Tab-separated table of C-alpha atoms in Angstrom:
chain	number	residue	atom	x	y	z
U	1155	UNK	CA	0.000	0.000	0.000
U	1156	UNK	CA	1.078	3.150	0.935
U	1157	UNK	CA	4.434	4.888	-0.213
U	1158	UNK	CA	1.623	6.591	-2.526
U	1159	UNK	CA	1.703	9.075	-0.661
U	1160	UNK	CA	2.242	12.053	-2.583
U	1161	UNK	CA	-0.126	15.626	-2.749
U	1162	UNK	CA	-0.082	14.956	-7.060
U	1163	UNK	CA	-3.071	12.777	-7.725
U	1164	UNK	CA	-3.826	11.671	-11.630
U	1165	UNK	CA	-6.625	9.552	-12.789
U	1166	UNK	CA	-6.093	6.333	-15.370
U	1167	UNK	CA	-8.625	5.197	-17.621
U	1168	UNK	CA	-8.979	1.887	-17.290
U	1169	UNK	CA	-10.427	-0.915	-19.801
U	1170	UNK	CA	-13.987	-1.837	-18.396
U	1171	UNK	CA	-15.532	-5.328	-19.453
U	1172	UNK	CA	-19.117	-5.903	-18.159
U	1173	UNK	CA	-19.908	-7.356	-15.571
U	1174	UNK	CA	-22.206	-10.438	-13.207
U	1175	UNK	CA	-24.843	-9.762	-11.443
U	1176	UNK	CA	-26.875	-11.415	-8.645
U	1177	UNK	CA	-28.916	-11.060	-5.669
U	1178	UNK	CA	-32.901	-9.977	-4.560
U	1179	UNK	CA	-33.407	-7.692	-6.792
U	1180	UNK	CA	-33.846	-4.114	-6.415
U	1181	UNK	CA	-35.699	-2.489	-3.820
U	1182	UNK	CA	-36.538	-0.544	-0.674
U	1183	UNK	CA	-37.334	-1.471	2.733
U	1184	UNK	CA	-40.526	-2.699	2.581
U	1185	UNK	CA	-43.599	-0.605	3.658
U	1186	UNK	CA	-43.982	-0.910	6.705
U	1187	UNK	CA	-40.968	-3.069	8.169
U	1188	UNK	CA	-39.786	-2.541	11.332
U	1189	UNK	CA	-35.908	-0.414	10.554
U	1190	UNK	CA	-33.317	-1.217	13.415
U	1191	UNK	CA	-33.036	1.265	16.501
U	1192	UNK	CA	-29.155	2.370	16.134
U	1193	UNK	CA	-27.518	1.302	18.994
U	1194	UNK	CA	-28.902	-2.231	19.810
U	1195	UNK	CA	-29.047	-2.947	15.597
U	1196	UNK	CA	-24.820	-1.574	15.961
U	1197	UNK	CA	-24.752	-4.503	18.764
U	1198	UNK	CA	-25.461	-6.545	16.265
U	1199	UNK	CA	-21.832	-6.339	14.913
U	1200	UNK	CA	-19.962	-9.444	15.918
U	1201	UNK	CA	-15.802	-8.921	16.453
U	1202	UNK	CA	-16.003	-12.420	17.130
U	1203	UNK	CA	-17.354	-13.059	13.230
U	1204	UNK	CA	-15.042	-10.366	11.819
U	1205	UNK	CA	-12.126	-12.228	13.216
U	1206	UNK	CA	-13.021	-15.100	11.399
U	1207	UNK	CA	-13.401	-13.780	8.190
U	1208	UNK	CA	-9.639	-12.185	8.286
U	1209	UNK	CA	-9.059	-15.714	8.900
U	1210	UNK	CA	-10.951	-16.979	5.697
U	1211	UNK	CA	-9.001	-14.354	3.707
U	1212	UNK	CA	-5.970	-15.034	4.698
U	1213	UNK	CA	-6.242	-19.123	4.620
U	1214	UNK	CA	-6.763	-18.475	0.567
U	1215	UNK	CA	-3.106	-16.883	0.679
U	1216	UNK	CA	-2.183	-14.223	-0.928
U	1217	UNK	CA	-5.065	-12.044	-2.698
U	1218	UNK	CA	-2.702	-10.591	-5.987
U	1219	UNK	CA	-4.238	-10.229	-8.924
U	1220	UNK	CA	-4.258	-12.785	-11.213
U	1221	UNK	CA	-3.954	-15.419	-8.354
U	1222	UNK	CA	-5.434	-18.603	-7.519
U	1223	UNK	CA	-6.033	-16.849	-3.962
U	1224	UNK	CA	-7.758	-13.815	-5.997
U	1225	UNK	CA	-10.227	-15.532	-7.563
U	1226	UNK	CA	-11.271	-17.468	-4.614
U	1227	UNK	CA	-11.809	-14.205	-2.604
U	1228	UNK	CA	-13.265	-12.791	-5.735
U	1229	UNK	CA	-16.164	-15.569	-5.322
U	1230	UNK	CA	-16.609	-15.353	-1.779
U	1231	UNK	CA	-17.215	-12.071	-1.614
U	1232	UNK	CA	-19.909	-12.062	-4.155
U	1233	UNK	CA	-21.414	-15.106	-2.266
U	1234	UNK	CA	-21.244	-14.076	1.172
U	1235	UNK	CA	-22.686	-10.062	-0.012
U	1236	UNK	CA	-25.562	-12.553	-1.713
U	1237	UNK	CA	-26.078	-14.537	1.230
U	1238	UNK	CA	-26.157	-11.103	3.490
U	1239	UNK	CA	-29.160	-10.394	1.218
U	1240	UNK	CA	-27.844	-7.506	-1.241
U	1241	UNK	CA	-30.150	-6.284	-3.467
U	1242	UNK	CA	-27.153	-6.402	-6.195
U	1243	UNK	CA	-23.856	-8.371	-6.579
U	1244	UNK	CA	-21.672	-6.896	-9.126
U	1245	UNK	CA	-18.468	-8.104	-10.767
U	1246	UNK	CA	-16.546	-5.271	-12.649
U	1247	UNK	CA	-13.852	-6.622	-14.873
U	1248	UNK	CA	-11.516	-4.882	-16.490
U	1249	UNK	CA	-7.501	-4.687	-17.226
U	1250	UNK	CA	-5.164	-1.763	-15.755
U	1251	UNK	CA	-1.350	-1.551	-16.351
U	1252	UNK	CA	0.724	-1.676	-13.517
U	1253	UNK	CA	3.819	1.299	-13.039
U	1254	UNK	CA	6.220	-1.869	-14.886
U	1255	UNK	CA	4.318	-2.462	-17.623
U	1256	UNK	CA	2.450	-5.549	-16.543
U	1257	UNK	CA	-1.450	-5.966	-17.335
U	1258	UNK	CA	-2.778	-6.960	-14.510
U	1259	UNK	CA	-6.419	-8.679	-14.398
U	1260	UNK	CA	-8.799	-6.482	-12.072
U	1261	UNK	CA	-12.185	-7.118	-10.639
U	1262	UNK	CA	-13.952	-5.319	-8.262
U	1263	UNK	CA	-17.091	-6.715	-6.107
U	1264	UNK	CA	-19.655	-4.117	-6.044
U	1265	UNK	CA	-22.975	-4.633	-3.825
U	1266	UNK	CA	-26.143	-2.436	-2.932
U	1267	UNK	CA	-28.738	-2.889	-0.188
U	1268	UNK	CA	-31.658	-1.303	-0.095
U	1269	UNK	CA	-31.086	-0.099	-3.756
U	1270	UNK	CA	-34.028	2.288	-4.430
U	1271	UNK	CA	-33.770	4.577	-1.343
U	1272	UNK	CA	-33.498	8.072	-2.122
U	1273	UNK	CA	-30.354	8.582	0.119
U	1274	UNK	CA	-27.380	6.510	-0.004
U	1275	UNK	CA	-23.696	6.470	1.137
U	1276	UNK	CA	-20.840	4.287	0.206
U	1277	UNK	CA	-18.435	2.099	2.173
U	1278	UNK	CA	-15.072	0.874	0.877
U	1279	UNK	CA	-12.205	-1.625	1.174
U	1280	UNK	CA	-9.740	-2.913	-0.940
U	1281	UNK	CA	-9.116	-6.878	-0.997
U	1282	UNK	CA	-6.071	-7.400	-3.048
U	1283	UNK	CA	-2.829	-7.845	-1.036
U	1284	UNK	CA	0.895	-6.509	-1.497
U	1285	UNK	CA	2.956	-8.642	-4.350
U	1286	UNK	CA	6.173	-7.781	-2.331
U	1287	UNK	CA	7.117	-7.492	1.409
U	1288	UNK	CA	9.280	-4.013	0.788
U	1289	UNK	CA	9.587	-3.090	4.895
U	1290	UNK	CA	10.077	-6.866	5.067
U	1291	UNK	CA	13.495	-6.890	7.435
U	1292	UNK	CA	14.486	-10.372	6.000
U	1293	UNK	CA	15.620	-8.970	2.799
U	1294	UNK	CA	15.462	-12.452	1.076
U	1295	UNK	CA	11.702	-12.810	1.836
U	1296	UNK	CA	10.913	-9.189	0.334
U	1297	UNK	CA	10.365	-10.826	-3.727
U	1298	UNK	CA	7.459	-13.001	-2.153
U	1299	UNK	CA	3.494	-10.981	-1.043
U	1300	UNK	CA	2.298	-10.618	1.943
U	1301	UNK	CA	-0.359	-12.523	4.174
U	1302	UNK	CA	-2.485	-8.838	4.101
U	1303	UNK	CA	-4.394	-9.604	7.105
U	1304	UNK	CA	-4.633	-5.981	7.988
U	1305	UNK	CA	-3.742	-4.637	5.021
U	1306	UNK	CA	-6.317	-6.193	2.898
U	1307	UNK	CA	-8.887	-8.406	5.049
U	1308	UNK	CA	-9.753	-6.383	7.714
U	1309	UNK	CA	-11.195	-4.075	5.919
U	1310	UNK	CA	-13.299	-6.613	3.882
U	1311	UNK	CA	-14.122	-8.375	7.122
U	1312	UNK	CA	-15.523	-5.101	8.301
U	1313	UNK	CA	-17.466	-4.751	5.425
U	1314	UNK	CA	-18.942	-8.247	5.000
U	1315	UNK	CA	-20.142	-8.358	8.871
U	1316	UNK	CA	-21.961	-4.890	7.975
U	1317	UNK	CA	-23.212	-6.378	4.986
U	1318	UNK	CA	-25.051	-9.268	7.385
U	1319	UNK	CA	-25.953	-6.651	9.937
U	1320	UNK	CA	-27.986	-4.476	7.069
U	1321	UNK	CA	-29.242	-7.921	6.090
U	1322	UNK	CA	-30.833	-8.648	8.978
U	1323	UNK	CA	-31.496	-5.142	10.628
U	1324	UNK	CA	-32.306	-2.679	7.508
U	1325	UNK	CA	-31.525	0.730	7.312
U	1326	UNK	CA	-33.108	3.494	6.756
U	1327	UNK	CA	-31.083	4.834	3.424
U	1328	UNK	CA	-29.458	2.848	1.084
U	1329	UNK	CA	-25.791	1.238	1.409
U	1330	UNK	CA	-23.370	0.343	-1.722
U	1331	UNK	CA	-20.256	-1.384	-0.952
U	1332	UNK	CA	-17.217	-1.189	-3.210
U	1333	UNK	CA	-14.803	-4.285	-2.319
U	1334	UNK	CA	-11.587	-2.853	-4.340
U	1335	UNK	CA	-8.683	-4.528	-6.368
U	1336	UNK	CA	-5.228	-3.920	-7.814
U	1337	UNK	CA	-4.831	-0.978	-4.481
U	1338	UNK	CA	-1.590	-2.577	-3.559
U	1339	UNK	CA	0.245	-2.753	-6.416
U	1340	UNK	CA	1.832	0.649	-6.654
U	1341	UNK	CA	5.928	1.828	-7.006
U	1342	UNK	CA	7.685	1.895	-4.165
U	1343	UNK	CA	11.883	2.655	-3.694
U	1344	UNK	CA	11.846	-0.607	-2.170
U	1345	UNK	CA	10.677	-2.795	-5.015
U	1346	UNK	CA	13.067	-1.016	-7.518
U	1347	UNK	CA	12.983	1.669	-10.315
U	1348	UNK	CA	9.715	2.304	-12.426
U	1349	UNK	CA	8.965	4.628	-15.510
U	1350	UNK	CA	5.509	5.303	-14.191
U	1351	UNK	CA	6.255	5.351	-10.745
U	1352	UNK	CA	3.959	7.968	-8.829
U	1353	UNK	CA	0.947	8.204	-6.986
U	1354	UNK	CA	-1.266	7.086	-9.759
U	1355	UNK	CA	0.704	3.767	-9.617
U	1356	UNK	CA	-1.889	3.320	-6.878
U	1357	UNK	CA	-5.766	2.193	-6.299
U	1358	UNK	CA	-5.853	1.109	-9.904
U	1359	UNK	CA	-8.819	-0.435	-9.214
U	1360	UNK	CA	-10.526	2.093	-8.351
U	1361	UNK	CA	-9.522	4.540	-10.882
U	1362	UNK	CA	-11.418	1.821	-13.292
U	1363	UNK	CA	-14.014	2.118	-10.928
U	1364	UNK	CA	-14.313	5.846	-11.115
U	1365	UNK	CA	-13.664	5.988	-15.403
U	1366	UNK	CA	-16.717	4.056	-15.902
U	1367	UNK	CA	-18.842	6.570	-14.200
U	1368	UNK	CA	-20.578	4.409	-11.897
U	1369	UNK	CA	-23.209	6.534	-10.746
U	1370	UNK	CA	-24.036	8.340	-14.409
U	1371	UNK	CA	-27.939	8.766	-14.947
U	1372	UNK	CA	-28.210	8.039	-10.908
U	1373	UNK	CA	-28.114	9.588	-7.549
U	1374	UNK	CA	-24.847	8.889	-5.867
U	1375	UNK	CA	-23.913	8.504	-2.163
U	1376	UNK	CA	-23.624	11.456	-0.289
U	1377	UNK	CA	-20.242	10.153	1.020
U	1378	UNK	CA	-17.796	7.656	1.151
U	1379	UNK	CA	-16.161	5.887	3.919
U	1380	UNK	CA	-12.981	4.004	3.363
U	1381	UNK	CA	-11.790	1.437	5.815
U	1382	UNK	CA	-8.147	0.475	5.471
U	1383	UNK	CA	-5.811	-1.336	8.271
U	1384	UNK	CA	-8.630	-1.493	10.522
U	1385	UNK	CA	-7.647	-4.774	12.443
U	1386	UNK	CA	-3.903	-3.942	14.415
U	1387	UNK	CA	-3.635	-4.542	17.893
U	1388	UNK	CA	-4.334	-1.224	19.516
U	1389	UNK	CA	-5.163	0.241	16.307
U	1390	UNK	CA	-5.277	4.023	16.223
U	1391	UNK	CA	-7.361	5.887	13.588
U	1392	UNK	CA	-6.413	10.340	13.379
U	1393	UNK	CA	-8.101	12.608	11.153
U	1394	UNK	CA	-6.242	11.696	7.375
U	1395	UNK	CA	-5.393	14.775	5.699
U	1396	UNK	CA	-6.767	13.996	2.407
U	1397	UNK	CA	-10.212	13.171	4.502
U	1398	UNK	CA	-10.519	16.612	5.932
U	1399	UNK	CA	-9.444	18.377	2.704
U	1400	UNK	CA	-12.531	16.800	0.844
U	1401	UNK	CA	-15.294	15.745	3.441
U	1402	UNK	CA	-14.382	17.506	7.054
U	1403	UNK	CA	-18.006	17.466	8.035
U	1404	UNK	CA	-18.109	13.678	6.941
U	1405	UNK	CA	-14.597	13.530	9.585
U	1406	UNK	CA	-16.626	15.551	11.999
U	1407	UNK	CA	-19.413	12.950	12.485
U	1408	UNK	CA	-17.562	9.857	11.922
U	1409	UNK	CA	-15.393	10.572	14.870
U	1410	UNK	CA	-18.205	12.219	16.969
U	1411	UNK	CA	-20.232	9.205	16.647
U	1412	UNK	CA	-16.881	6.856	17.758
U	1413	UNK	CA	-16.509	8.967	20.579
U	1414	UNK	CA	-20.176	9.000	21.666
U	1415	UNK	CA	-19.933	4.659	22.006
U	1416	UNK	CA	-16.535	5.454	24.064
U	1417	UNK	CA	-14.139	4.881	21.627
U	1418	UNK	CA	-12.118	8.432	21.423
U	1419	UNK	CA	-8.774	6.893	22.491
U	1420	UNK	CA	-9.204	4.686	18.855
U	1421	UNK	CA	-10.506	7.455	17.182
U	1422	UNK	CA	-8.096	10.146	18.109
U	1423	UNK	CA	-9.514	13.484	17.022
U	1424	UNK	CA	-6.030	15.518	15.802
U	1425	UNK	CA	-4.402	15.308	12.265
U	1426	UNK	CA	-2.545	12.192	11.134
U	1427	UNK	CA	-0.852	11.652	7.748
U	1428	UNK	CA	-2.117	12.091	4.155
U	1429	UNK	CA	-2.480	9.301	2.942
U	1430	UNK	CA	-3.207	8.784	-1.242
U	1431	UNK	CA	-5.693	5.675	-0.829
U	1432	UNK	CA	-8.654	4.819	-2.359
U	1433	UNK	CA	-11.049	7.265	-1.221
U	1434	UNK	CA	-9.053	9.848	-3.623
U	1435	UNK	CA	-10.512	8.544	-6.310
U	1436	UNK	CA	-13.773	8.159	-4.583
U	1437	UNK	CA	-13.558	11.610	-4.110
U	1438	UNK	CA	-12.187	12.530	-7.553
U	1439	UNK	CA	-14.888	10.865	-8.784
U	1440	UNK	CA	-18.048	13.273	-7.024
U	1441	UNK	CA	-18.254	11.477	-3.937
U	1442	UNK	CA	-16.949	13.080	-0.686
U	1443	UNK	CA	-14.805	10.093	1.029
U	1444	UNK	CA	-13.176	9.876	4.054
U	1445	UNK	CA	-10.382	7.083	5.329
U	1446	UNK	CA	-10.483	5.302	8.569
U	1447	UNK	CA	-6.745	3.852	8.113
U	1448	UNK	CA	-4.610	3.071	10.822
U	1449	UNK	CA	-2.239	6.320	11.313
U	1450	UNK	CA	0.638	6.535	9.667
U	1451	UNK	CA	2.675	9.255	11.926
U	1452	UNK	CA	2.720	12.564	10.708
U	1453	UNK	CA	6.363	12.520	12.546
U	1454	UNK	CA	7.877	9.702	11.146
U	1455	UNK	CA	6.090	9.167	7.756
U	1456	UNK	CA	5.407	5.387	8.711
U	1457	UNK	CA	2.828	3.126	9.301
U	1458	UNK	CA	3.203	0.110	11.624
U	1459	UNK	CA	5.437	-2.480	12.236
U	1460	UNK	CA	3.854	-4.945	10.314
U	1461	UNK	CA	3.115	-2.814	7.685
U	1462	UNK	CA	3.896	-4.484	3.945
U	1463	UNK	CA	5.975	-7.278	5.680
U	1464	UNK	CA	4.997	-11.352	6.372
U	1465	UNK	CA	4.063	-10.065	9.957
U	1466	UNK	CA	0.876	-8.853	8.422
U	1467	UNK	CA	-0.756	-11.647	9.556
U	1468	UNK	CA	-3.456	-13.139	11.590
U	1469	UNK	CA	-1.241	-13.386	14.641
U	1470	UNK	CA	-1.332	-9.603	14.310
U	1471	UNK	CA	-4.891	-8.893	13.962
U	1472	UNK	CA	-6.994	-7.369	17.299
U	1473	UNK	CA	-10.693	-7.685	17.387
U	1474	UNK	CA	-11.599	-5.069	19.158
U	1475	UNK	CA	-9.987	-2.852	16.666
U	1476	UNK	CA	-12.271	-4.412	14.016
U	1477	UNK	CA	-15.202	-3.938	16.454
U	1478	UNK	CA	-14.713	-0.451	17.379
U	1479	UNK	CA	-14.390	0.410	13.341
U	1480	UNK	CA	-17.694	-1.781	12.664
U	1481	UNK	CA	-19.452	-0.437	15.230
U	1482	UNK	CA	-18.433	3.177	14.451
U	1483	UNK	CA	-19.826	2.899	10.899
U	1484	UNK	CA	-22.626	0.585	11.411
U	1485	UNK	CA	-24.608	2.962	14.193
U	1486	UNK	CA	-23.538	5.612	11.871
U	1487	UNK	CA	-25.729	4.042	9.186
U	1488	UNK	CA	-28.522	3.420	11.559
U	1489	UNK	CA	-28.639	6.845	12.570
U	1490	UNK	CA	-28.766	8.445	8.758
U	1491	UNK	CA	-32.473	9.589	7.658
């Protein structure tokens, strides 16, 4: 992930291929249905669950593209958003070059619930894992990718126990989720000398996702929220500088709500890093996005330990820093008229 992070931000146009759909069908919450009370329906969020889908991600091995462990998650994904009761599964396929020249295979898993409410916001993760361990210290292990069990799964694992929780508890607006691909694969010093290198080597998944104008002819999501390195023991989250820069006010209530279920020493409420992640390109694209990422230290310019290294693994992975994230969002949702 993240030695993208530069203030110079460029979209690529990606090739789009069409794409699979399944689920309900679209819809609204049905006249009449009882729609969850926010903080017992944010209960609902199980750390317990979360922690074992990290563990299903990472079991498949590494999540590059092109990858025998790729296309599994690929498939899971789109069964488990199914099976969580989303209106819409969505496959986008396409091909983006990476900064050496390489055409890498991308697919991202898109998913709506409660598809024809007027209002709707957007949560994000990206699924695809590092190809190299660059901080890795053993410098004959850095060629091979990562386990990405924060950097990667937790996010996703975030996502797919709020996609059950909406299943089961609806909202009152509507809720798409983007799972993204090919976010990992930028140019770093560390993996060696690239023509393209640059931020835009970056979240090529979801500059395909943004080309193809996703929301043309429709009403997009009021905002975005990314979640990014949401599962590290004792897991910190500041105020990304890229966040406040686009969507303060979505900043503003994100971390209000955190603190208002106790969690303001995980939510710390002072500036962090900038950090050139996905929810650039959300935000490039119309959408106001924000990033819940573990902080990288505005000091230091680094993230954690474990950060793009084999350590990234489940060993590493805290549930009550995927609990407090999920919980954060989820009553967030509940609360939205």
């Amino acid at each position: 992930m993240k030695i993208k992070r530069l203030l110079a931000i460029a979209l690529a146009a990606g090739a789009l291929v069409a794409c699979t759909a399944g689920g309900r069908g679209g819809g609204t919450t049905p006249e009449g249905a009882a729609v969850a009370d926010a903080p017992s329906a944010a209960d609902a969020f199980s750390a317990d669950t979360a922690y074992a889908l990290v563990a299903a991600q990472t079991a498949m091995g590494p999540r590059t593209p092109g990858s025998e462990g790729h296309a599994r998650c690929v498939a899971w994904m789109s069964a488990r958003l199914r099976a969580a009761g989303a209106d819409t599964v969505v496959q986008q396929r396409g091909s983006m070059q990476r900064w050496d020249g390489e055409e890498l295979p991308v697919c991202n898993v898109l998913a709506s619930f409660n598809a024809g409410a007027p209002k709707r916001i957007l949560l994000a993760a990206h699924y695809d894992t590092r190809p190299w361990a660059d901080m890795e210290p053993d410098a004959t292990r850095r060629a091979q990718p990562i386990p990405g069990a924060n950097d990667g799964a937790s996010g996703v694992a975030v996502l797919l126990e709020i996609a059950r929780c909406l299943g089961e508890h609806p909202a009152n607006i509507g809720v798409d989720i983007l799972m993204a691909d090919a976010e990992d694969c930028g140019h770093s010093d560390e993996v060696g000398p690239g023509v393209a290198a640059g931020p835009h080597t970056w979240c090529l998944g979801t500059q395909m996702w943004a080309a193809s104008q996703p929301y043309a002819g429709r009403t997009a999501p009021s905002y975005a929220i990314l979640l990014d390195m949401v599962g590290g023991a004792g897991a910190r989250f500041h105020r990304e500088q890229f966040s406040d820069a686009a969507a303060a006010r979505i900043v503003d209530k994100v971390w209000a709500e955190a603190a208002s279920l106790g969690y303001a020493d995980t939510f710390v409420n002072s500036t962090g890093g900038a950090v050139v992640d996905d929810h650039v390109y959300i935000s490039r694209a119309g959408i106001p996005a924000i990033d819940i990422i573990e902080s990288m230290s505005p000091a230091t310019g680094t993230f954690p330990p474990t950060w793009h290294t084999h350590a990234d693994n489940l060993d590493n992975i805290d549930r009550r820093s995927l609990e407090r994230a999920g919980k954060t969002v989820l009553s967030l949702i509940y609360k939205e008229k």
